[in-house]
Coordinates of C-alpha atoms in Angstrom, one line a residue:
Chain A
X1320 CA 223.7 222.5 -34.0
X1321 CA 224.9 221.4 -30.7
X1322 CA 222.6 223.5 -28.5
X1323 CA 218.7 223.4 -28.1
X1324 CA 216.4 225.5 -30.4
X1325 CA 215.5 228.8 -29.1
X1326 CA 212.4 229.4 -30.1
X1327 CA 211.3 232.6 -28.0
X1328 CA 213.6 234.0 -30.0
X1329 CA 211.8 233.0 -33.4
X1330 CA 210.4 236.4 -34.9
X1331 CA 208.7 238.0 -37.8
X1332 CA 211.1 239.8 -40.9
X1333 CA 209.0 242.4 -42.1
X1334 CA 209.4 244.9 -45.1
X1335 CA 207.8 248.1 -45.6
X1336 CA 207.9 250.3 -48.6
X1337 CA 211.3 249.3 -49.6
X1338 CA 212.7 251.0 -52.8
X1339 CA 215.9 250.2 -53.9
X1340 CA 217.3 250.4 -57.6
X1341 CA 214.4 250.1 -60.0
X1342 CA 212.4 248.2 -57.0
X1343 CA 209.4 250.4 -55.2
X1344 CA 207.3 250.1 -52.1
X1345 CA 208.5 247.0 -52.0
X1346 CA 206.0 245.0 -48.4
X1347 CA 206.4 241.7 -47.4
X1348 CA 206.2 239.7 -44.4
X1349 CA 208.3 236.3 -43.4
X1350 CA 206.7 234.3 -40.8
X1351 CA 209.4 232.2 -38.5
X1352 CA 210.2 228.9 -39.5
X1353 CA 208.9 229.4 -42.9
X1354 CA 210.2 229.7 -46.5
X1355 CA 209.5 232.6 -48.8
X1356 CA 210.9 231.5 -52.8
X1357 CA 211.7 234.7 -54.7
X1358 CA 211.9 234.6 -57.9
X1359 CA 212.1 236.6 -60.7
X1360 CA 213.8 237.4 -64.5
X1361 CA 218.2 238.3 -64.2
X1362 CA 218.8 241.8 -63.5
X1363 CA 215.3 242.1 -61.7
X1364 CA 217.0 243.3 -58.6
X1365 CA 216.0 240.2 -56.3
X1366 CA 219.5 240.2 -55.6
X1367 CA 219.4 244.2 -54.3
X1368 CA 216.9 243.5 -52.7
X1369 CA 218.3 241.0 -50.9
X1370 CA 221.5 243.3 -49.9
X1371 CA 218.6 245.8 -48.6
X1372 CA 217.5 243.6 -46.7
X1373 CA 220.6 243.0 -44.9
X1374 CA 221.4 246.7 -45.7
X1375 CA 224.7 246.3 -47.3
X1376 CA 223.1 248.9 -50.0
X1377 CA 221.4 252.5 -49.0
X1378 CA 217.8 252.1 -49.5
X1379 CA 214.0 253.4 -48.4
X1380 CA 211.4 252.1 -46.4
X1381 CA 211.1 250.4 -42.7
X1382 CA 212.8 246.7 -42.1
X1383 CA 212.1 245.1 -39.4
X1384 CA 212.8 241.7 -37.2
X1385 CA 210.3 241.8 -34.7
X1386 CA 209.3 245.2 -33.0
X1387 CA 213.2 245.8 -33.9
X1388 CA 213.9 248.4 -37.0
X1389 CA 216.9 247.6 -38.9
X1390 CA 218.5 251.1 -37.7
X1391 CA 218.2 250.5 -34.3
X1392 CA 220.8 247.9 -34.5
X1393 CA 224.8 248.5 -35.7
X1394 CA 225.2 247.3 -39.1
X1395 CA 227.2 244.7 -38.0
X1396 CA 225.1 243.5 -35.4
X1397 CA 222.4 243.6 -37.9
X1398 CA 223.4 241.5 -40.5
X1399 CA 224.5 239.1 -37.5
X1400 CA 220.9 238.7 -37.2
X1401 CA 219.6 238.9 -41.0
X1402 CA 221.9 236.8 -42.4
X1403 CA 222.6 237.1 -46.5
X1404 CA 224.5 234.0 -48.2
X1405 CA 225.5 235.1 -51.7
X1406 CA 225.0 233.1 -54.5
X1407 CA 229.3 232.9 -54.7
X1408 CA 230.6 233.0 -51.3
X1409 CA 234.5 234.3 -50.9
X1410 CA 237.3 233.0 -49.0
X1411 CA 239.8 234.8 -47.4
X1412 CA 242.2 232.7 -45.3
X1413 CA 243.8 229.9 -46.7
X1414 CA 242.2 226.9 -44.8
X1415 CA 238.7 226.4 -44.9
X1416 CA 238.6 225.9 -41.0
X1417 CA 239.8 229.4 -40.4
X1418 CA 236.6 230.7 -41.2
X1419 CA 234.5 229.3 -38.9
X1420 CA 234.0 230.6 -35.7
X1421 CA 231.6 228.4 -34.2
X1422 CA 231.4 224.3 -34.0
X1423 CA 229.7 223.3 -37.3
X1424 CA 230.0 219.2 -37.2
X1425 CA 226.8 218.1 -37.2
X1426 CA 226.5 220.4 -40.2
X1427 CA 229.3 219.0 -42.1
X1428 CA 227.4 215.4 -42.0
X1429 CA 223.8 216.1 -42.5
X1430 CA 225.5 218.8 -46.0
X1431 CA 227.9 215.2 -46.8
X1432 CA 230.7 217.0 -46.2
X1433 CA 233.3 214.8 -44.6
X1434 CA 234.9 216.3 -41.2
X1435 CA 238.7 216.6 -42.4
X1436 CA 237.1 219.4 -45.1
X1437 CA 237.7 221.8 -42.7
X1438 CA 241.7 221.1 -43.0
X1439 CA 241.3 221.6 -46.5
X1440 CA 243.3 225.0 -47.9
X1441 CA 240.3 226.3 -49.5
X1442 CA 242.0 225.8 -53.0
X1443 CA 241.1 222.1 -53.1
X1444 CA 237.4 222.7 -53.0
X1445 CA 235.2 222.2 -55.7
X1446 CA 232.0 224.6 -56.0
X1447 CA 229.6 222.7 -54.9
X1448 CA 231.6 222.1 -51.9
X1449 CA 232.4 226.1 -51.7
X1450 CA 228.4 226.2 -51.8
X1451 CA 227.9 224.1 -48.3
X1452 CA 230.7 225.4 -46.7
X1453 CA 229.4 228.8 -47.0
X1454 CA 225.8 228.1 -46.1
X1455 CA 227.2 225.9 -43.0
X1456 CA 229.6 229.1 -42.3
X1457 CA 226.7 231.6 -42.3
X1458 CA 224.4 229.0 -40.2
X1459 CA 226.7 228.3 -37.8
X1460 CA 226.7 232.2 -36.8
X1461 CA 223.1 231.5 -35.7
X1462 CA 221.7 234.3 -37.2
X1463 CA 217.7 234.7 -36.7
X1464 CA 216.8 235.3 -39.9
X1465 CA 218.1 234.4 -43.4
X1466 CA 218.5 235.4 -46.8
X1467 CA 219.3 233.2 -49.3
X1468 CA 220.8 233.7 -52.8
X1469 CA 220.6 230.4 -55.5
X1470 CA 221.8 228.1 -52.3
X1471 CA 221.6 225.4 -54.4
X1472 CA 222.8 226.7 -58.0
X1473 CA 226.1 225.0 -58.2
X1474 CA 225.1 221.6 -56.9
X1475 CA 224.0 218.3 -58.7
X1476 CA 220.3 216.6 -58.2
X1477 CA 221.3 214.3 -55.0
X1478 CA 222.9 217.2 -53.2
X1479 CA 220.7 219.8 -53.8
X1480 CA 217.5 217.5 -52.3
X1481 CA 220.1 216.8 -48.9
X1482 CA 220.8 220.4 -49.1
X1483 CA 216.9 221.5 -49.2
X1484 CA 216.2 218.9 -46.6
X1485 CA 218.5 220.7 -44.5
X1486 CA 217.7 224.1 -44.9
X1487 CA 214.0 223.5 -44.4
X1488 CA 214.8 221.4 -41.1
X1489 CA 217.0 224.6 -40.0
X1490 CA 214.8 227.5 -41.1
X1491 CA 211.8 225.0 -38.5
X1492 CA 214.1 224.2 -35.7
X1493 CA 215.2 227.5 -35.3
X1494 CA 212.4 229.6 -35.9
X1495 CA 214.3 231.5 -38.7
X1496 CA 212.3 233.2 -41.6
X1497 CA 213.9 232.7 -45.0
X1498 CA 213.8 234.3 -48.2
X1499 CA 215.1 232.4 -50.7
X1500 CA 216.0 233.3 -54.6
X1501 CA 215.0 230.5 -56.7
X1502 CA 214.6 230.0 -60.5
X1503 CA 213.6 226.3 -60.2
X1504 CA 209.8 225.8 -60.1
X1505 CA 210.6 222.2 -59.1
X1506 CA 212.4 223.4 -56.2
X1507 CA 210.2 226.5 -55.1
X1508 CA 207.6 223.7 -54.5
X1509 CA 209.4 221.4 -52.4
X1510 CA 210.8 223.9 -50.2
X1511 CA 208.5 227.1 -50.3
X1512 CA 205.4 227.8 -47.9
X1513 CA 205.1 231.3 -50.2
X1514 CA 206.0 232.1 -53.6
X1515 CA 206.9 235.7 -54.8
X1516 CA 207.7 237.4 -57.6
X1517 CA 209.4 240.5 -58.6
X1518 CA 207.5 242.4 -62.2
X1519 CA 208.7 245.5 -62.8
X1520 CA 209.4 247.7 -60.1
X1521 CA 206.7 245.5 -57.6
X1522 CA 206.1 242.6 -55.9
X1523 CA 203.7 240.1 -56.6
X1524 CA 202.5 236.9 -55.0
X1525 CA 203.0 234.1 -57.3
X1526 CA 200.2 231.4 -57.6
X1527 CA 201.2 227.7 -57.3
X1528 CA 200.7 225.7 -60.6
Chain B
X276 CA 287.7 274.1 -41.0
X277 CA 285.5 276.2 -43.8
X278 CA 283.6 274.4 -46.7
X279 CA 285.2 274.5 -50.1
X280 CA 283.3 276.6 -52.0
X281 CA 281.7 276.0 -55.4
X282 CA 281.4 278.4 -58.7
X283 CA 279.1 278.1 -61.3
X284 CA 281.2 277.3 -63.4
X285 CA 282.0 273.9 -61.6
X286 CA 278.7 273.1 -61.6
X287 CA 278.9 273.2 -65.7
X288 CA 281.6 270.4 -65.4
X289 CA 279.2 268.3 -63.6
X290 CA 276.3 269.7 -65.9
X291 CA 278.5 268.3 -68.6
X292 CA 278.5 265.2 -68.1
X293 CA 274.9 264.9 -68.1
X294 CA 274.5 265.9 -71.3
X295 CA 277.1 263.5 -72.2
X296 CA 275.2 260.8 -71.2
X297 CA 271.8 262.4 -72.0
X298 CA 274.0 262.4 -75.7
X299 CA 275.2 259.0 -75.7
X300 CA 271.2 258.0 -75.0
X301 CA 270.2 259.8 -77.7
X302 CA 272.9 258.4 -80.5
X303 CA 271.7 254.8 -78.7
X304 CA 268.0 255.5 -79.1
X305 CA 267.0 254.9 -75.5
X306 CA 264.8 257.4 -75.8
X307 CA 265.4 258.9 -72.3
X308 CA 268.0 261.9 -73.2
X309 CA 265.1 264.5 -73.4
X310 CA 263.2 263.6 -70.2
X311 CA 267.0 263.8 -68.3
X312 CA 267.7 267.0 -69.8
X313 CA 264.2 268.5 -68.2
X314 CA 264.6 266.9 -65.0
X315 CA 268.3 267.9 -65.0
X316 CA 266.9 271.9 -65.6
X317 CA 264.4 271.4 -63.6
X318 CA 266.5 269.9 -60.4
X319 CA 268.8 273.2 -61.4
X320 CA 265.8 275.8 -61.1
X321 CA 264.2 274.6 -58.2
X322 CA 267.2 273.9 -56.1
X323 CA 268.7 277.5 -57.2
X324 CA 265.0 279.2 -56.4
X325 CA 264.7 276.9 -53.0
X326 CA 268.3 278.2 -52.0
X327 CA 267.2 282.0 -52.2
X328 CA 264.2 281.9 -50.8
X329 CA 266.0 279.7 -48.1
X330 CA 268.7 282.5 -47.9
X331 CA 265.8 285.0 -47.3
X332 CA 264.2 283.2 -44.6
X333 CA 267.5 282.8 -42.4
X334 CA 268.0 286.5 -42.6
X335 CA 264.8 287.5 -41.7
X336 CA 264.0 284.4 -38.8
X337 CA 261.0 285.9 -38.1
X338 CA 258.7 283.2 -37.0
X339 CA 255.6 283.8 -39.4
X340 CA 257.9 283.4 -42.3
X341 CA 258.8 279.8 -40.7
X342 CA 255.5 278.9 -40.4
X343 CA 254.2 280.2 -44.0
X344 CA 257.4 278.0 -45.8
X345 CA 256.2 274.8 -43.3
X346 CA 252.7 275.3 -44.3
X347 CA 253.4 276.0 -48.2
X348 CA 255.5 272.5 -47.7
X349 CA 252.6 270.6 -46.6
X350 CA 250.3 271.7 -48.8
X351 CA 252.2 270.6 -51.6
X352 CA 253.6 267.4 -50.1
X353 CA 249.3 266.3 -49.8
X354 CA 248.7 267.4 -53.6
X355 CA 251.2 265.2 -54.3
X356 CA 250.0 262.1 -52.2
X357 CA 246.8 263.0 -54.1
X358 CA 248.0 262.7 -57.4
X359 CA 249.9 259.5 -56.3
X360 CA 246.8 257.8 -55.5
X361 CA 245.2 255.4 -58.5
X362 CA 241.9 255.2 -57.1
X363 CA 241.6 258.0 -54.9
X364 CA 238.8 259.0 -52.4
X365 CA 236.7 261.8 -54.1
X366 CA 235.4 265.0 -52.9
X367 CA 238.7 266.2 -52.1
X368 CA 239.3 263.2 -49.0
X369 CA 242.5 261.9 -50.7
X370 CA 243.9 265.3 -50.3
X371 CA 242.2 266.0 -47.0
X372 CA 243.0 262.7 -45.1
X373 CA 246.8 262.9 -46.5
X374 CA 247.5 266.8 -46.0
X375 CA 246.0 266.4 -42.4
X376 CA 248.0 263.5 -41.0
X377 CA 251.3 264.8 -42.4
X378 CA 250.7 268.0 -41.1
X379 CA 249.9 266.1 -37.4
X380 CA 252.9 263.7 -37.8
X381 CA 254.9 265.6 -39.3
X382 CA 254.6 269.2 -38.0
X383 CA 254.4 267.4 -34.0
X384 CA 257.4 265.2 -34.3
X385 CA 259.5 268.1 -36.0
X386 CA 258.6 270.5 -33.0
X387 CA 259.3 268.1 -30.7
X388 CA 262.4 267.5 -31.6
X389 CA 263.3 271.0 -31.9
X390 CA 262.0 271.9 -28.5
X391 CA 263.0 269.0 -26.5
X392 CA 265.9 267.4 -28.7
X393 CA 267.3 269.8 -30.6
X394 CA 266.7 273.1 -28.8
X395 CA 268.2 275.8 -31.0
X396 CA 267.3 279.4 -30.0
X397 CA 264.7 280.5 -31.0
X398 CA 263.1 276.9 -31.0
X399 CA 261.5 277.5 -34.9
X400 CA 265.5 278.7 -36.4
X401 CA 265.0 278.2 -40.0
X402 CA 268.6 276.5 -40.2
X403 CA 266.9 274.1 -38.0
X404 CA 263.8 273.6 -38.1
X405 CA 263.3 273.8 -42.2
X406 CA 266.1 270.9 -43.3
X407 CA 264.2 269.1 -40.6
X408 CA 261.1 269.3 -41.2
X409 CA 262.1 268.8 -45.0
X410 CA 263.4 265.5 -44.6
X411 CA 260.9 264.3 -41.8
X412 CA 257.8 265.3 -45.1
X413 CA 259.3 263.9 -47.8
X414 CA 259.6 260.3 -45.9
X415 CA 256.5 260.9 -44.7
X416 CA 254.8 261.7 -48.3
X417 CA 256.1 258.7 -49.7
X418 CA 255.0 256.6 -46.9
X419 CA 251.2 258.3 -46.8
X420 CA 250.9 257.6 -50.4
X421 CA 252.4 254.3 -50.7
X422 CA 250.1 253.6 -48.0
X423 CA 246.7 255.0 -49.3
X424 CA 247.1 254.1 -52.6
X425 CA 247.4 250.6 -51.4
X426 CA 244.5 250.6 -49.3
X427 CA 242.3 252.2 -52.0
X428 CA 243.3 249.6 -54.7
X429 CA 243.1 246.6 -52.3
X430 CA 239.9 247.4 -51.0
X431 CA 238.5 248.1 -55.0
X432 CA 240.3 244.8 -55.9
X433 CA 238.8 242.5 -52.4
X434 CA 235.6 244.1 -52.7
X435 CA 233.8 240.8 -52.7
X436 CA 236.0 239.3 -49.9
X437 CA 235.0 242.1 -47.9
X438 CA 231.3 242.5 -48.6
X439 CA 230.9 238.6 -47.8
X440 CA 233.2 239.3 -44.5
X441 CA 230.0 242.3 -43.6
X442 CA 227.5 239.6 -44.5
X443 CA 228.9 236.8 -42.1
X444 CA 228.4 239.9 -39.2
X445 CA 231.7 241.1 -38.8
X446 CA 232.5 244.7 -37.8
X447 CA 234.0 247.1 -40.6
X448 CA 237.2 247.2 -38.8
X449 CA 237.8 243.0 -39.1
X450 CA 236.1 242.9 -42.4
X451 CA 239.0 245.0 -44.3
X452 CA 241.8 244.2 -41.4
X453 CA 243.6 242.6 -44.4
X454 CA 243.9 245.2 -46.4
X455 CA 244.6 247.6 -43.8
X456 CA 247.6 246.0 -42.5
X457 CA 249.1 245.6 -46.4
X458 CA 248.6 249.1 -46.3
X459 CA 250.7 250.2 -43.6
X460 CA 253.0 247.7 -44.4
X461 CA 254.0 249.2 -48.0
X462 CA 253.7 252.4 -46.5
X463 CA 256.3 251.4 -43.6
X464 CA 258.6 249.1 -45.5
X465 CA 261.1 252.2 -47.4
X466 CA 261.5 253.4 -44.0
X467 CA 262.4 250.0 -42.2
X468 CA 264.6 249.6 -45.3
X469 CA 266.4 252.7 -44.9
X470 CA 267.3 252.2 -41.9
X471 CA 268.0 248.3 -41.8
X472 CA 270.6 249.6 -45.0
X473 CA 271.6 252.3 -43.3
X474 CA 275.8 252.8 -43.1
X475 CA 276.4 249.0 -44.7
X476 CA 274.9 249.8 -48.1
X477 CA 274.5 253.3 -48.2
X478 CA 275.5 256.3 -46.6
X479 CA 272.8 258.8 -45.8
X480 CA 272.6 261.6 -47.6
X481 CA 272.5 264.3 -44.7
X482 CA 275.5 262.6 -42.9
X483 CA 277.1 262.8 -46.0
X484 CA 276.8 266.5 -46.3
X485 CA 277.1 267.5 -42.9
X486 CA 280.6 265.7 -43.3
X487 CA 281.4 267.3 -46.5
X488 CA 280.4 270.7 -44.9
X489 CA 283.6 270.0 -42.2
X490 CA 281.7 268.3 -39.5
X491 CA 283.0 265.6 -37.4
X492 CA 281.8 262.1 -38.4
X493 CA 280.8 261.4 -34.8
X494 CA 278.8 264.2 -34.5
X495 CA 277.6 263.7 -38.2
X496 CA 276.3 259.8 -37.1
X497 CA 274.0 261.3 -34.0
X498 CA 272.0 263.8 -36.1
X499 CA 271.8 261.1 -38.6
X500 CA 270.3 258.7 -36.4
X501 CA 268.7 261.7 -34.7
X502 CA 267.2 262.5 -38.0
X503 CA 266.1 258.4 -38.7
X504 CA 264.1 257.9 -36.0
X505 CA 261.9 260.8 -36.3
X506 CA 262.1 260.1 -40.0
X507 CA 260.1 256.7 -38.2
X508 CA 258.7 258.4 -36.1
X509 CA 256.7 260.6 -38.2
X510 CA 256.2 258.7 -41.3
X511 CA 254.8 255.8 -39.2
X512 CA 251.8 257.9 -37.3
X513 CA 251.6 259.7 -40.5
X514 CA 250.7 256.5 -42.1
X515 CA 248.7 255.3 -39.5
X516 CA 246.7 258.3 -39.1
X517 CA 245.9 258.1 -42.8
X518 CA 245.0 254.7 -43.1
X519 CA 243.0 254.8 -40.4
X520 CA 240.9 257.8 -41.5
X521 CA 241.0 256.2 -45.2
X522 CA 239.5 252.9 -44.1
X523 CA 236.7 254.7 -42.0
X524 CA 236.4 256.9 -44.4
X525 CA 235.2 254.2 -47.1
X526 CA 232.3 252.5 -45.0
X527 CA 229.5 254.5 -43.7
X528 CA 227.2 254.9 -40.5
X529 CA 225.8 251.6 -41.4
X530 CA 229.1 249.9 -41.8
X531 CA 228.4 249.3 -45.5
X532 CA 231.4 249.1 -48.2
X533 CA 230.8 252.7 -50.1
X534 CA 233.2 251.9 -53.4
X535 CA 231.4 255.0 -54.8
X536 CA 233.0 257.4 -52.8
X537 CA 236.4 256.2 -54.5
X538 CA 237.4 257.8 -58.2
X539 CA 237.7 255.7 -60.9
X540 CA 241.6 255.6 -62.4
X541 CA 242.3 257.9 -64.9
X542 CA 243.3 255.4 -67.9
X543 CA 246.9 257.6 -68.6
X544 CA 249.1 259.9 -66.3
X545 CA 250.8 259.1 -63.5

């Protein structure tokens, strides 16, 4: 990222008594700069939960960034701020540099992607490519906060460390708090400062072992 | 110069050789001889009803009259866009959103025309204003549903596209911009069609009566081109109106994709 770190922007994402699907009074709190692993068995709803969050779905409870409730932005604006990447991004124009709106280089290096990728029609790239891209497309946007969905789930050993490396270096620099879906224990503790986990319809904190 | 007129029993010639070929189809096994037969009876009953209830209004002209037969018109022009419609919006939008902007397009561009155009006396004439506003609905039907039905199936087949478009921050409006402009592109490209073909391929089936009925071709080519552009003209707001309520009309206050405000498709009929 070409421009210095704002870090009087860095704030809080807080939840309060979210319920969505078979989730309830679901409270959390993401410091900025640090990573929150979530994790939990398929079909738990981490996944709702994270479209909550960026309130793509209608759901209970208070969300905040900062002193600033989710409804006192526009939707749009909002998930400009909260930032969701999915765990398979889509692609609608037909070359990859269409969809980026803001310079990403610097990116494209530290995610060994090679600068010409972005003259690519999107058709040529593999998953793991598809994977960066998207991540570098949603970081680019400088959002304040992120939510991340398997980041790393179609990329091999190598790539997945540079990739970690980074996020982690992002989620600091800019002050961003990140919750992050993760199965791997491995990778929950290289990257996570907090561990939870989603049983039943709650939230628990998950102990390191 | 008076139009030749017809008797029934012409018609039976004509009628005749239908069933000659709804025959033929049948010896053949093509299996379409009985569904030309009904549609042959039913083009038979409807036009015969339509021409005395027609014959009733012009006698009486009275302008309430006018407006009921414009109004019955519409009404059944938006439950057919409805049915049209695959996946259509549900709690009776699909009919709503299409009834309401081919009653605006529609009913403006048709009283326009008659009052500044046109200008019979009394402005709502029934020998006017009913062929008119006839022609101006049925274009504009097939337009709105062309249109909507497109819009509701591209947004239920891009749903992912367009959910990871909100995600990245954009407004509702850029996030299904796509789909909306497919939209009013089907629903604007029989129209554009028409007219591009118009007089080289075919010859307009209003021109062509109004010159069987004894008028003079010259005359007969203004009131058809009269007649195409308001054809545009309304079936182009029409479309736009009702894309542009569809689309709003499938995100909510949060700008969020609401796919369950659309109908599942009904696995036969049409």
């Amino acid at each position: 990222m070409p421009a210095a770190p704002d870090l009087n922007k860095a704030m809080p994402l807080s939840l309060e008594g979210v319920a969505i699907g078979a989730l309830e009074d679901i409270s959390l709190c993401l410091a900025p700069g640090e990573i929150t692993c979530l994790s939990g068995v398929s079909g738990s709803g981490k996944s709702r939960l994270l479209r909550a969050i960026a309130d793509l779905e209608p759901h209970e409870g208070e969300i905040r960034l900062g002193h600033q409730p989710q409804t006192a932005l526009t939707g749009h604006a909002w998930r400009q701020t909260v930032m969701l990447v999915p765990a398979e991004s889509q692609w609608w124009a037909e070359d990859v540099g269409a969809h980026f709106t803001h310079d990403c280089r610097e990116g494209l290096a530290a995610l060994d992607l090679s600068p010409e990728t972005l003259d690519w029609p999107v058709d040529r790239l593999s998953s793991g490519e598809k994977q960066r891209l998207a991540l570098l497309r949603a970081l680019s946007r400088r959002p304040q906060a992120l939510l991340l969905d398997e980041p790393t789930a179609n990329l091999d050993h190598t790539t997945t460390l540079a990739c970690e490396a980074w996020l982690v270096e992002q989620a600091r620099q800019h002050g961003m708090p990140v919750l992050w879906v993760a199965h791997d224990p491995e990778q929950i503790k290289r990257v996570a400062r907090h561990h939870v986990r989603i049983t039943g319809s709650r939230l628990e904190a998950a102990s390191w072992t | 110069m008076d139009v030749i007129t017809l008797e029934w029993w012409q018609l039976g010639l004509a009628a005749a050789m239908v069933v000659a070929l709804s025959a033929c189809t049948v010896v053949a096994r093509l299996g379409v001889g009985r569904s030309l037969l009904i549609a042959a009876v039913r083009t038979a009953v409807q036009l015969t009803l339509i021409g005395l209830v027609l014959e009733a209004l012009f006698a009486s002209s009275r302008f309430q009259w006018v407006a009921l037969m414009a109004l019955a018109m519409v009404l059944i022009a938006g439950r057919e866009v409805m049915t049209r419609q695959q996946r259509r919006l549900s709690g009776g939008w699909a009919f709503g959103i299409g009834t309401l902007a081919m009653f605006l397009s529609s009913f403006s561009v048709t009283v326009l025309t008659l009052t500044v155009i046109v200008g019979p006396t009394p402005w709502y004439a029934p020998q006017y204003a009913i062929p008119l506003l006839g022609m101006l609905l049925g274009n504009t039907m097939t337009g709105v549903s062309l249109a909507m039905d497109r819009l509701t199936t591209g947004v239920w087949q891009q749903r992912s596209v367009i959910e990871n478009r909100l995600m990245l921050g954009q407004p509702w409006q850029e996030a299904i911009s796509d789909v909306r402009r497919e939209a009013m592109r089907s629903g604007m490209i029989p129209t554009i069609n028409a007219m591009a073909a118009a007089g080289v391929v075919s010859l307009p089936g209003m021109m062509t009566g109004q010159i069987l009925a004894g008028s003079p071709p010259a005359l007969a080519v203004k009131y058809q081109i009269l007649i195409m552009f308001t054809i545009t003209a309304g079936t182009g707001f029409g479309t736009l109106a009702a894309v542009a309520a569809g689309s709003r009309r499938l995100f909510d206050h949060r700008e969020r994709l609401r796919l369950d405000r659309l109908h599942s498709p009904k696995s036969h009929g049409r």
